[in-house]
CSV table of C-alpha atoms in Angstrom, one decimal:
chain,number,residue,atom,x,y,z
A,1132,MET,CA,-65.3,-53.8,-89.8
A,1133,SER,CA,-65.8,-55.8,-86.6
A,1134,ASP,CA,-63.5,-58.6,-85.8
A,1135,SER,CA,-66.2,-61.1,-86.5
A,1136,HIS,CA,-66.3,-60.1,-90.1
A,1137,LYS,CA,-63.9,-61.6,-92.5
A,1138,GLU,CA,-62.2,-58.8,-94.4
A,1139,ILE,CA,-61.5,-59.2,-98.1
A,1140,ARG,CA,-60.3,-56.5,-100.6
A,1141,ILE,CA,-61.4,-57.1,-104.2
A,1142,CYS,CA,-60.3,-55.3,-107.3
A,1143,PHE,CA,-62.7,-55.6,-110.2
A,1144,ILE,CA,-60.9,-54.6,-113.4
A,1145,GLY,CA,-61.8,-54.3,-117.0
A,1146,GLU,CA,-64.0,-52.1,-119.2
A,1147,SER,CA,-67.2,-50.0,-118.9
A,1148,PHE,CA,-69.4,-52.9,-117.9
A,1149,VAL,CA,-67.1,-53.3,-114.8
A,1150,ASN,CA,-67.4,-49.6,-114.2
A,1151,GLY,CA,-71.2,-49.9,-114.3
A,1152,THR,CA,-71.6,-47.2,-116.9
A,1153,GLY,CA,-75.2,-46.3,-117.4
A,1154,ASP,CA,-76.4,-47.5,-114.0
A,1155,PRO,CA,-78.3,-44.6,-112.4
A,1156,GLU,CA,-77.9,-46.3,-109.0
A,1157,PHE,CA,-74.0,-46.3,-109.3
A,1158,LEU,CA,-73.6,-49.8,-108.2
A,1159,GLY,CA,-73.1,-51.8,-111.4
A,1160,TRP,CA,-72.8,-55.5,-111.0
A,1161,THR,CA,-69.7,-55.2,-108.9
A,1162,GLY,CA,-71.3,-53.0,-106.2
A,1163,ARG,CA,-74.3,-55.4,-106.1
A,1164,VAL,CA,-72.2,-58.6,-105.6
A,1165,CYS,CA,-70.2,-56.9,-102.9
A,1166,ARG,CA,-73.4,-55.7,-101.1
A,1167,ASN,CA,-74.6,-59.3,-101.3
A,1168,ALA,CA,-71.4,-60.7,-99.8
A,1169,GLU,CA,-71.4,-58.1,-97.1
A,1170,SER,CA,-75.0,-59.1,-96.2
A,1171,LYS,CA,-73.6,-62.6,-95.5
A,1172,GLY,CA,-71.2,-61.3,-92.9
A,1173,TYR,CA,-68.1,-60.3,-94.9
A,1174,ALA,CA,-66.4,-56.9,-94.8
A,1175,ILE,CA,-65.6,-56.2,-98.4
A,1176,THR,CA,-63.4,-53.4,-99.7
A,1177,HIS,CA,-64.6,-52.8,-103.2
A,1178,TYR,CA,-62.1,-51.4,-105.7
A,1179,ASN,CA,-63.7,-50.7,-109.0
A,1180,LEU,CA,-61.1,-50.4,-111.8
A,1181,GLY,CA,-63.4,-50.6,-114.8
A,1182,VAL,CA,-62.4,-48.0,-117.5
A,1183,ARG,CA,-64.6,-47.0,-120.4
A,1184,ALA,CA,-63.2,-48.1,-123.9
A,1185,GLU,CA,-60.6,-50.3,-122.3
A,1186,THR,CA,-59.2,-53.1,-124.5
A,1187,SER,CA,-57.1,-56.1,-123.4
A,1188,ARG,CA,-54.0,-54.3,-125.0
A,1189,TYR,CA,-54.2,-51.4,-122.6
A,1190,LEU,CA,-55.4,-53.5,-119.6
A,1191,LYS,CA,-52.3,-55.6,-120.0
A,1192,GLN,CA,-50.2,-52.5,-119.4
A,1193,ARG,CA,-52.0,-51.0,-116.4
A,1194,TRP,CA,-53.6,-53.8,-114.4
A,1195,ARG,CA,-50.6,-54.7,-112.3
A,1196,SER,CA,-49.7,-51.2,-111.0
A,1197,GLU,CA,-53.3,-50.3,-110.2
A,1198,VAL,CA,-54.1,-53.6,-108.5
A,1199,SER,CA,-50.8,-54.0,-106.5
A,1200,TYR,CA,-51.2,-50.4,-105.2
A,1201,ARG,CA,-54.6,-51.4,-103.7
A,1202,LEU,CA,-53.8,-55.0,-102.6
A,1203,PRO,CA,-50.8,-54.9,-100.2
A,1204,PRO,CA,-49.6,-58.4,-99.4
A,1205,GLU,CA,-50.6,-58.1,-95.7
A,1206,HIS,CA,-54.3,-58.1,-96.6
A,1207,ASP,CA,-56.6,-60.7,-98.2
A,1208,GLY,CA,-56.7,-59.3,-101.7
A,1209,ARG,CA,-58.4,-60.8,-104.8
A,1210,VAL,CA,-59.0,-59.8,-108.4
A,1211,VAL,CA,-61.9,-60.3,-110.8
A,1212,PHE,CA,-61.3,-59.6,-114.5
A,1213,SER,CA,-63.9,-58.9,-117.1
A,1214,PHE,CA,-63.1,-57.5,-120.6
A,1215,GLY,CA,-63.5,-58.2,-124.3
A,1216,VAL,CA,-66.4,-56.0,-125.6
A,1217,ASN,CA,-64.0,-53.3,-126.7
A,1218,ASP,CA,-61.6,-55.8,-128.2
A,1219,SER,CA,-64.5,-56.5,-130.6
A,1220,GLY,CA,-64.2,-52.9,-131.8
A,1221,TRP,CA,-67.4,-51.6,-130.3
A,1222,ALA,CA,-66.3,-48.0,-129.6
A,1223,GLY,CA,-64.0,-47.5,-132.6
A,1224,LYS,CA,-60.8,-45.6,-132.1
A,1225,GLN,CA,-57.9,-47.5,-130.6
A,1226,GLN,CA,-60.1,-50.5,-130.4
A,1227,GLY,CA,-60.7,-53.6,-132.5
A,1228,ILE,CA,-58.1,-56.0,-131.4
A,1229,GLU,CA,-57.3,-59.1,-133.5
A,1230,LEU,CA,-58.6,-62.3,-131.9
A,1231,SER,CA,-55.1,-63.8,-131.7
A,1232,GLU,CA,-53.9,-60.7,-129.8
A,1233,SER,CA,-56.9,-60.7,-127.4
A,1234,ILE,CA,-56.1,-64.3,-126.6
A,1235,ALA,CA,-52.5,-63.6,-126.0
A,1236,ASN,CA,-53.2,-60.6,-123.9
A,1237,ALA,CA,-55.7,-62.6,-121.7
A,1238,ARG,CA,-53.2,-65.4,-121.3
A,1239,SER,CA,-50.4,-63.0,-120.3
A,1240,ILE,CA,-52.6,-61.0,-117.8
A,1241,LEU,CA,-54.1,-64.1,-116.2
A,1242,THR,CA,-50.8,-66.0,-116.0
A,1243,GLN,CA,-49.2,-63.1,-114.1
A,1244,ALA,CA,-52.2,-62.3,-112.0
A,1245,LYS,CA,-52.8,-65.8,-110.7
A,1246,GLN,CA,-49.2,-65.9,-109.3
A,1247,LEU,CA,-50.0,-62.9,-107.2
A,1248,TYR,CA,-53.7,-63.2,-106.1
A,1249,PRO,CA,-56.7,-65.5,-106.1
A,1250,ILE,CA,-58.4,-64.5,-109.4
A,1251,LEU,CA,-61.7,-65.0,-111.3
A,1252,MET,CA,-62.6,-64.1,-114.8
A,1253,VAL,CA,-66.1,-63.1,-116.0
A,1254,SER,CA,-66.9,-63.1,-119.8
A,1255,PRO,CA,-67.8,-59.9,-121.6
A,1256,PRO,CA,-71.6,-59.3,-121.9
A,1257,PRO,CA,-73.5,-59.0,-125.1
A,1258,CYS,CA,-74.4,-55.7,-126.7
A,1259,GLY,CA,-78.1,-54.8,-126.8
A,1260,ASP,CA,-78.5,-53.3,-130.2
A,1261,VAL,CA,-79.8,-55.9,-132.7
A,1262,GLU,CA,-77.8,-54.1,-135.4
A,1263,GLN,CA,-74.8,-55.3,-133.4
A,1264,GLU,CA,-75.5,-58.9,-134.2
A,1265,LYS,CA,-72.2,-59.2,-136.0
A,1266,ARG,CA,-70.5,-57.6,-133.0
A,1267,ASN,CA,-72.2,-60.0,-130.6
A,1268,GLN,CA,-70.9,-62.9,-132.8
A,1269,ILE,CA,-67.3,-61.6,-132.3
A,1270,ILE,CA,-67.9,-61.3,-128.5
A,1271,ALA,CA,-69.3,-64.8,-128.4
A,1272,ASN,CA,-66.3,-66.1,-130.2
A,1273,LEU,CA,-64.0,-64.2,-127.8
A,1274,SER,CA,-65.8,-65.5,-124.8
A,1275,GLN,CA,-65.3,-69.1,-126.0
A,1276,GLU,CA,-61.6,-68.5,-126.6
A,1277,PHE,CA,-61.2,-66.8,-123.1
A,1278,ALA,CA,-62.9,-69.9,-121.6
A,1279,LEU,CA,-60.3,-72.1,-123.2
A,1280,VAL,CA,-57.5,-69.9,-121.9
A,1281,CYS,CA,-59.0,-70.0,-118.4
A,1282,ASN,CA,-59.4,-73.7,-118.5
A,1283,GLU,CA,-55.8,-74.1,-119.5
A,1284,LEU,CA,-54.6,-71.8,-116.7
A,1285,ASP,CA,-57.1,-73.3,-114.1
A,1286,VAL,CA,-58.7,-69.9,-113.6
A,1287,PRO,CA,-62.5,-70.0,-112.9
A,1288,TYR,CA,-64.4,-68.6,-115.8
A,1289,LEU,CA,-68.0,-67.4,-115.9
A,1290,ASP,CA,-69.9,-67.1,-119.2
A,1291,VAL,CA,-72.4,-64.3,-118.6
A,1292,PHE,CA,-72.6,-63.7,-122.4
A,1293,SER,CA,-74.8,-66.7,-123.1
A,1294,SER,CA,-77.1,-66.0,-120.1
A,1295,LEU,CA,-77.5,-62.3,-120.9
A,1296,LEU,CA,-78.1,-62.9,-124.6
A,1297,LYS,CA,-81.3,-64.7,-123.5
A,1298,SER,CA,-82.3,-61.8,-121.2
A,1299,PRO,CA,-85.0,-59.4,-122.3
A,1300,THR,CA,-84.1,-57.1,-119.4
A,1301,TRP,CA,-80.4,-56.7,-120.4
A,1302,LEU,CA,-81.1,-56.4,-124.1
A,1303,THR,CA,-84.0,-54.1,-123.9
A,1304,GLU,CA,-82.4,-51.7,-121.4
A,1305,ALA,CA,-79.1,-51.7,-123.3
A,1306,LYS,CA,-80.8,-51.0,-126.6
A,1307,ALA,CA,-82.9,-48.2,-125.1
A,1308,ASN,CA,-79.9,-46.6,-123.4
A,1309,ASP,CA,-76.9,-46.4,-125.8
A,1310,GLY,CA,-77.0,-49.8,-127.5
A,1311,ALA,CA,-74.4,-51.3,-125.1
A,1312,HIS,CA,-74.9,-50.4,-121.5
A,1313,PRO,CA,-78.0,-51.3,-119.5
A,1314,LYS,CA,-79.4,-49.4,-116.5
A,1315,ALA,CA,-80.1,-50.7,-113.0
A,1316,ASP,CA,-82.2,-53.8,-113.9
A,1317,GLY,CA,-79.6,-55.1,-116.4
A,1318,TYR,CA,-76.8,-54.7,-114.0
A,1319,ALA,CA,-78.9,-56.3,-111.2
A,1320,GLU,CA,-79.4,-59.3,-113.5
A,1321,PHE,CA,-75.7,-59.5,-114.3
A,1322,ALA,CA,-75.0,-59.4,-110.5
A,1323,VAL,CA,-77.3,-62.3,-109.8
A,1324,ILE,CA,-75.5,-64.5,-112.3
A,1325,VAL,CA,-72.2,-63.7,-110.7
A,1326,GLN,CA,-73.3,-64.2,-107.1
A,1327,ASN,CA,-74.8,-67.6,-107.9
A,1328,TRP,CA,-71.7,-68.7,-109.6
A,1329,GLU,CA,-69.6,-71.4,-107.9
A,1330,GLY,CA,-66.4,-69.6,-108.7
A,1331,TRP,CA,-67.6,-66.5,-106.7
A,1332,LEU,CA,-69.3,-68.5,-104.0
A,1333,ASN,CA,-66.1,-70.5,-103.4
A,1334,TRP,CA,-64.5,-67.2,-102.2
A,1335,PHE,CA,-67.0,-67.0,-99.4
A,1336,THR,CA,-67.0,-70.4,-97.8
A,1337,PRO,CA,-65.7,-70.7,-94.3
B,350,MET,CA,-76.9,-41.9,-122.0
B,351,SER,CA,-79.5,-40.2,-124.2
B,352,ASP,CA,-78.4,-37.2,-126.1
B,353,SER,CA,-80.5,-35.0,-123.9
B,354,HIS,CA,-78.3,-35.8,-120.9
B,355,LYS,CA,-75.1,-33.9,-120.4
B,356,GLU,CA,-72.3,-36.4,-120.1
B,357,ILE,CA,-69.7,-35.8,-117.4
B,358,ARG,CA,-66.9,-38.1,-116.3
B,359,ILE,CA,-65.7,-37.6,-112.7
B,360,CYS,CA,-62.7,-39.1,-110.9
B,361,PHE,CA,-62.9,-39.0,-107.1
B,362,ILE,CA,-59.5,-39.6,-105.8
B,363,GLY,CA,-57.9,-39.9,-102.3
B,364,GLU,CA,-58.1,-42.2,-99.3
B,365,SER,CA,-60.5,-44.8,-97.8
B,366,PHE,CA,-63.2,-42.2,-97.2
B,367,VAL,CA,-63.4,-41.6,-100.9
B,368,ASN,CA,-63.5,-45.4,-101.4
B,369,GLY,CA,-66.5,-45.6,-99.1
B,370,THR,CA,-64.8,-48.1,-96.8
B,371,GLY,CA,-67.3,-49.5,-94.3
B,372,ASP,CA,-70.5,-48.6,-96.3
B,373,PRO,CA,-72.5,-51.8,-96.6
B,374,GLU,CA,-74.4,-50.2,-99.5
B,375,PHE,CA,-71.2,-49.7,-101.5
B,376,LEU,CA,-72.0,-46.2,-102.6
B,377,GLY,CA,-69.9,-44.1,-100.1
B,378,TRP,CA,-70.4,-40.3,-100.5
B,379,THR,CA,-69.1,-40.3,-104.1
B,380,GLY,CA,-71.8,-42.8,-105.4
B,381,ARG,CA,-74.5,-40.9,-103.6
B,382,VAL,CA,-73.6,-37.4,-105.0
B,383,CYS,CA,-73.4,-39.0,-108.5
B,384,ARG,CA,-76.8,-40.6,-108.1
B,385,ASN,CA,-78.1,-37.2,-107.1
B,386,ALA,CA,-76.6,-35.5,-110.1
B,387,GLU,CA,-77.9,-38.2,-112.4
B,388,SER,CA,-81.4,-37.7,-111.0
B,389,LYS,CA,-81.2,-34.1,-112.1
B,390,GLY,CA,-80.7,-35.1,-115.7
B,391,TYR,CA,-76.9,-35.6,-116.0
B,392,ALA,CA,-75.2,-38.8,-117.3
B,393,ILE,CA,-72.3,-39.3,-114.9
B,394,THR,CA,-69.5,-41.7,-115.3
B,395,HIS,CA,-68.2,-42.3,-111.8
B,396,TYR,CA,-64.6,-43.3,-111.3
B,397,ASN,CA,-63.8,-44.0,-107.7
B,398,LEU,CA,-60.0,-43.9,-107.1
B,399,GLY,CA,-60.1,-43.9,-103.3
B,400,VAL,CA,-57.4,-46.2,-101.8
B,401,ARG,CA,-57.2,-47.3,-98.2
B,402,ALA,CA,-54.2,-45.9,-96.3
B,403,GLU,CA,-53.4,-43.4,-99.0
B,404,THR,CA,-51.3,-40.4,-98.0
B,405,SER,CA,-50.6,-37.2,-99.9
B,406,ARG,CA,-47.1,-38.5,-100.5
B,407,TYR,CA,-48.3,-41.5,-102.5
B,408,LEU,CA,-51.3,-39.7,-104.0
B,409,LYS,CA,-48.9,-37.2,-105.5
B,410,GLN,CA,-47.1,-40.1,-107.3
B,411,ARG,CA,-50.1,-41.9,-108.7
B,412,TRP,CA,-53.0,-39.4,-109.3
B,413,ARG,CA,-52.0,-38.2,-112.7
B,414,SER,CA,-51.5,-41.6,-114.4
B,415,GLU,CA,-54.7,-43.0,-113.0
B,416,VAL,CA,-56.8,-39.9,-113.7
B,417,SER,CA,-55.5,-39.2,-117.2
B,418,TYR,CA,-56.1,-42.8,-118.2
B,419,ARG,CA,-59.8,-42.3,-117.4
B,420,LEU,CA,-60.3,-38.8,-118.6
B,421,PRO,CA,-59.3,-38.6,-122.3
B,422,PRO,CA,-59.3,-35.0,-123.6
B,423,GLU,CA,-62.3,-35.5,-125.9
B,424,HIS,CA,-64.6,-36.0,-123.0
B,425,ASP,CA,-65.8,-33.7,-120.3
B,426,GLY,CA,-63.7,-34.9,-117.4
B,427,ARG,CA,-63.4,-33.5,-113.9
B,428,VAL,CA,-61.6,-34.4,-110.7
B,429,VAL,CA,-62.6,-34.3,-107.0
B,430,PHE,CA,-59.7,-34.7,-104.4
B,431,SER,CA,-60.1,-35.6,-100.8
B,432,PHE,CA,-57.3,-36.7,-98.5
B,433,GLY,CA,-55.5,-35.9,-95.3
B,434,VAL,CA,-56.7,-38.4,-92.6
B,435,ASN,CA,-53.8,-40.7,-93.3
B,436,ASP,CA,-51.3,-37.9,-93.4
B,437,SER,CA,-52.3,-37.5,-89.7
B,438,GLY,CA,-50.9,-40.9,-89.0
B,439,TRP,CA,-54.2,-42.7,-88.5
B,440,ALA,CA,-53.2,-46.1,-89.8
B,441,GLY,CA,-49.6,-46.2,-88.8
B,442,LYS,CA,-47.1,-47.7,-91.2
B,443,GLN,CA,-45.8,-45.5,-94.0
B,444,GLN,CA,-48.1,-42.8,-92.7
B,445,GLY,CA,-47.8,-39.8,-90.5
B,446,ILE,CA,-46.6,-37.0,-92.9
B,447,GLU,CA,-45.2,-33.8,-91.5
B,448,LEU,CA,-47.6,-30.9,-91.9
B,449,SER,CA,-45.1,-29.0,-94.1
B,450,GLU,CA,-44.9,-31.9,-96.5
B,451,SER,CA,-48.7,-32.4,-96.6
B,452,ILE,CA,-49.1,-28.8,-97.6
B,453,ALA,CA,-46.4,-29.0,-100.2
B,454,ASN,CA,-47.9,-32.2,-101.6
B,455,ALA,CA,-51.4,-30.7,-101.8
B,456,ARG,CA,-50.0,-27.6,-103.5
B,457,SER,CA,-48.1,-29.7,-106.1
B,458,ILE,CA,-51.1,-32.0,-106.8
B,459,LEU,CA,-53.6,-29.2,-107.1
B,460,THR,CA,-51.4,-26.9,-109.1
B,461,GLN,CA,-50.8,-29.6,-111.7
B,462,ALA,CA,-54.4,-30.9,-111.7
B,463,LYS,CA,-56.1,-27.5,-112.2
B,464,GLN,CA,-54.1,-27.0,-115.4
B,465,LEU,CA,-55.6,-30.2,-116.8
B,466,TYR,CA,-59.2,-30.4,-115.5
B,467,PRO,CA,-61.9,-28.6,-113.6
B,468,ILE,CA,-61.1,-29.7,-110.0
B,469,LEU,CA,-62.6,-29.5,-106.5
B,470,MET,CA,-61.2,-30.3,-103.1
B,471,VAL,CA,-63.1,-31.8,-100.2
B,472,SER,CA,-61.5,-31.7,-96.7
B,473,PRO,CA,-60.7,-34.9,-94.8
B,474,PRO,CA,-63.5,-35.9,-92.4
B,475,PRO,CA,-63.0,-36.4,-88.6
B,476,CYS,CA,-62.4,-39.7,-86.9
B,477,GLY,CA,-65.2,-41.0,-84.8
B,478,ASP,CA,-63.2,-42.4,-81.8
B,479,VAL,CA,-63.2,-39.9,-78.9
B,480,GLU,CA,-59.8,-41.3,-78.0
B,481,GLN,CA,-58.6,-39.9,-81.3
B,482,GLU,CA,-59.1,-36.3,-80.1
B,483,LYS,CA,-55.5,-35.5,-80.7
B,484,ARG,CA,-55.8,-37.0,-84.2
B,485,ASN,CA,-58.8,-34.9,-85.0
B,486,GLN,CA,-56.9,-31.8,-83.9
B,487,ILE,CA,-54.2,-32.7,-86.4
B,488,ILE,CA,-56.8,-33.2,-89.1
B,489,ALA,CA,-58.5,-29.9,-88.3
B,490,ASN,CA,-55.2,-28.1,-88.6
B,491,LEU,CA,-54.5,-29.9,-91.9
B,492,SER,CA,-57.9,-28.9,-93.2
B,493,GLN,CA,-57.3,-25.3,-92.4
B,494,GLU,CA,-54.0,-25.4,-94.2
B,495,PHE,CA,-55.5,-27.1,-97.2
B,496,ALA,CA,-58.1,-24.3,-97.3
B,497,LEU,CA,-55.4,-21.7,-97.5
B,498,VAL,CA,-53.7,-23.6,-100.3
B,499,CYS,CA,-56.9,-23.9,-102.2
B,500,ASN,CA,-57.7,-20.2,-101.7
B,501,GLU,CA,-54.3,-19.3,-103.0
B,502,LEU,CA,-54.7,-21.6,-106.1
B,503,ASP,CA,-58.4,-20.6,-106.6
B,504,VAL,CA,-59.6,-24.2,-106.2
B,505,PRO,CA,-63.0,-24.5,-104.5
B,506,TYR,CA,-62.6,-26.1,-101.1
B,507,LEU,CA,-65.3,-27.7,-98.9
B,508,ASP,CA,-64.7,-28.1,-95.2
B,509,VAL,CA,-66.7,-31.2,-94.3
B,510,PHE,CA,-64.5,-31.7,-91.1
B,511,SER,CA,-66.3,-29.0,-89.1
B,512,SER,CA,-69.8,-30.2,-90.2
B,513,LEU,CA,-69.1,-33.8,-89.5
B,514,LEU,CA,-67.5,-33.1,-86.1
B,515,LYS,CA,-70.9,-31.8,-85.0
B,516,SER,CA,-72.7,-34.9,-86.5
B,517,PRO,CA,-73.8,-37.5,-84.0
B,518,THR,CA,-74.5,-39.8,-87.0
B,519,TRP,CA,-71.0,-39.7,-88.4
B,520,LEU,CA,-69.3,-39.9,-85.0
B,521,THR,CA,-71.5,-42.7,-83.6
B,522,GLU,CA,-71.3,-44.9,-86.7
B,523,ALA,CA,-67.6,-44.4,-87.1
B,524,LYS,CA,-66.9,-45.2,-83.4
B,525,ALA,CA,-69.1,-48.3,-83.5
B,526,ASN,CA,-67.5,-49.5,-86.7
B,527,ASP,CA,-63.7,-49.2,-86.6
B,528,GLY,CA,-63.2,-45.8,-85.1
B,529,ALA,CA,-62.7,-44.1,-88.4
B,530,HIS,CA,-65.2,-45.2,-91.1
B,531,PRO,CA,-68.9,-44.9,-90.8
B,532,LYS,CA,-71.6,-47.0,-92.4
B,533,ALA,CA,-74.4,-46.0,-94.8
B,534,ASP,CA,-75.9,-43.1,-92.7
B,535,GLY,CA,-72.6,-41.4,-92.1
B,536,TYR,CA,-71.7,-41.5,-95.8
B,537,ALA,CA,-75.2,-40.3,-96.7
B,538,GLU,CA,-74.7,-37.3,-94.4
B,539,PHE,CA,-71.3,-36.6,-96.0
B,540,ALA,CA,-72.9,-36.8,-99.5
B,541,VAL,CA,-75.6,-34.2,-98.5
B,542,ILE,CA,-73.0,-31.7,-97.4
B,543,VAL,CA,-71.2,-32.1,-100.8
B,544,GLN,CA,-74.3,-32.0,-103.0
B,545,ASN,CA,-75.5,-28.8,-101.3
B,546,TRP,CA,-72.1,-27.2,-101.7
B,547,GLU,CA,-71.8,-24.3,-104.2
B,548,GLY,CA,-68.5,-25.6,-105.6
B,549,TRP,CA,-70.2,-28.9,-106.6
B,550,LEU,CA,-73.5,-27.3,-107.7
B,551,ASN,CA,-71.6,-24.9,-110.0
B,552,TRP,CA,-70.6,-28.0,-112.0
B,553,PHE,CA,-74.2,-28.7,-112.8
B,554,THR,CA,-75.6,-25.4,-113.9
B,555,PRO,CA,-76.7,-25.0,-117.5
């Protein structure tokens, strides 16, 4: 970290898609967007706090302790949230959160977080399995509701769901893998959407 | 994650060297060793719980909640610890732990952890700055004491300190960077030492 590089510490927090589950390159979309920012002259500390099977109910309980432990106030710390697929009930047990609760959880988490750090929110991605069409409908609906919450709270929101639903790479890889998680190419595509997003780019303007 | 792949979830926990701080490729040594295991036919979920400035005193307080949240008992979950550089006082504030406390903290953490998961311990690496020679002597001493604790508890222990102290790549990169953290080549070298270690390889035998 030379002095000429702006140092930023970023927590990415949410579910398995934040973790990068399924990516044999172990970067996921979060590692790729940090690599891209680093190549532009920033010194990024990347904290990946994605947890498999996470729902908004559990995220609400844990985000603050894990994030505040990593982002002491004397450093430039920021947070990117992304969750919702498990709220739709994808992985069964302890999942399947009512829409009204998901919305309330998102509002609570984001309201608290934005008082403490610069924050961004990225929508949940679609599942790849065509038999999950009903699930994708639930995720689409959740994404729209999260967009409204973010608009209300003035939190930048990125809808990756709509983009990835049109992506043969994401859907084909996810279907061939486990029905949900893609491999390297899918995560690379996710990363490109994020790193071209105004909300993300605004974090890296001089 | 096809059914033919053995699924393993691994938490890597400790300080900035576990986080991979300084690596412009955002893999660190932990991402690289997971990528290597994945290439051999395993489906690895990689949880990186390295936190900058972490000491054994704080690790002792947080490891269990963060690890148990990620490793539910129905999955094959394992833990790799690596800490000690900050106990030596590298980063100043809230650091610099007495040797006797570091040893007691390590014993407490490892005793609890081994009752819950298969665990491994990797020594702290050396600092790259030659002016930190006294610091490296403290880390060397700590590493030897951790080896004794691990031997006593029957926890596999890897001394990367001695190997990296002889590594021009590690020392030169770390010195040119911030005096402590290397860039990609240093972390790649660290990863090779781990992935050739019997303790790690024993986790991946049929």
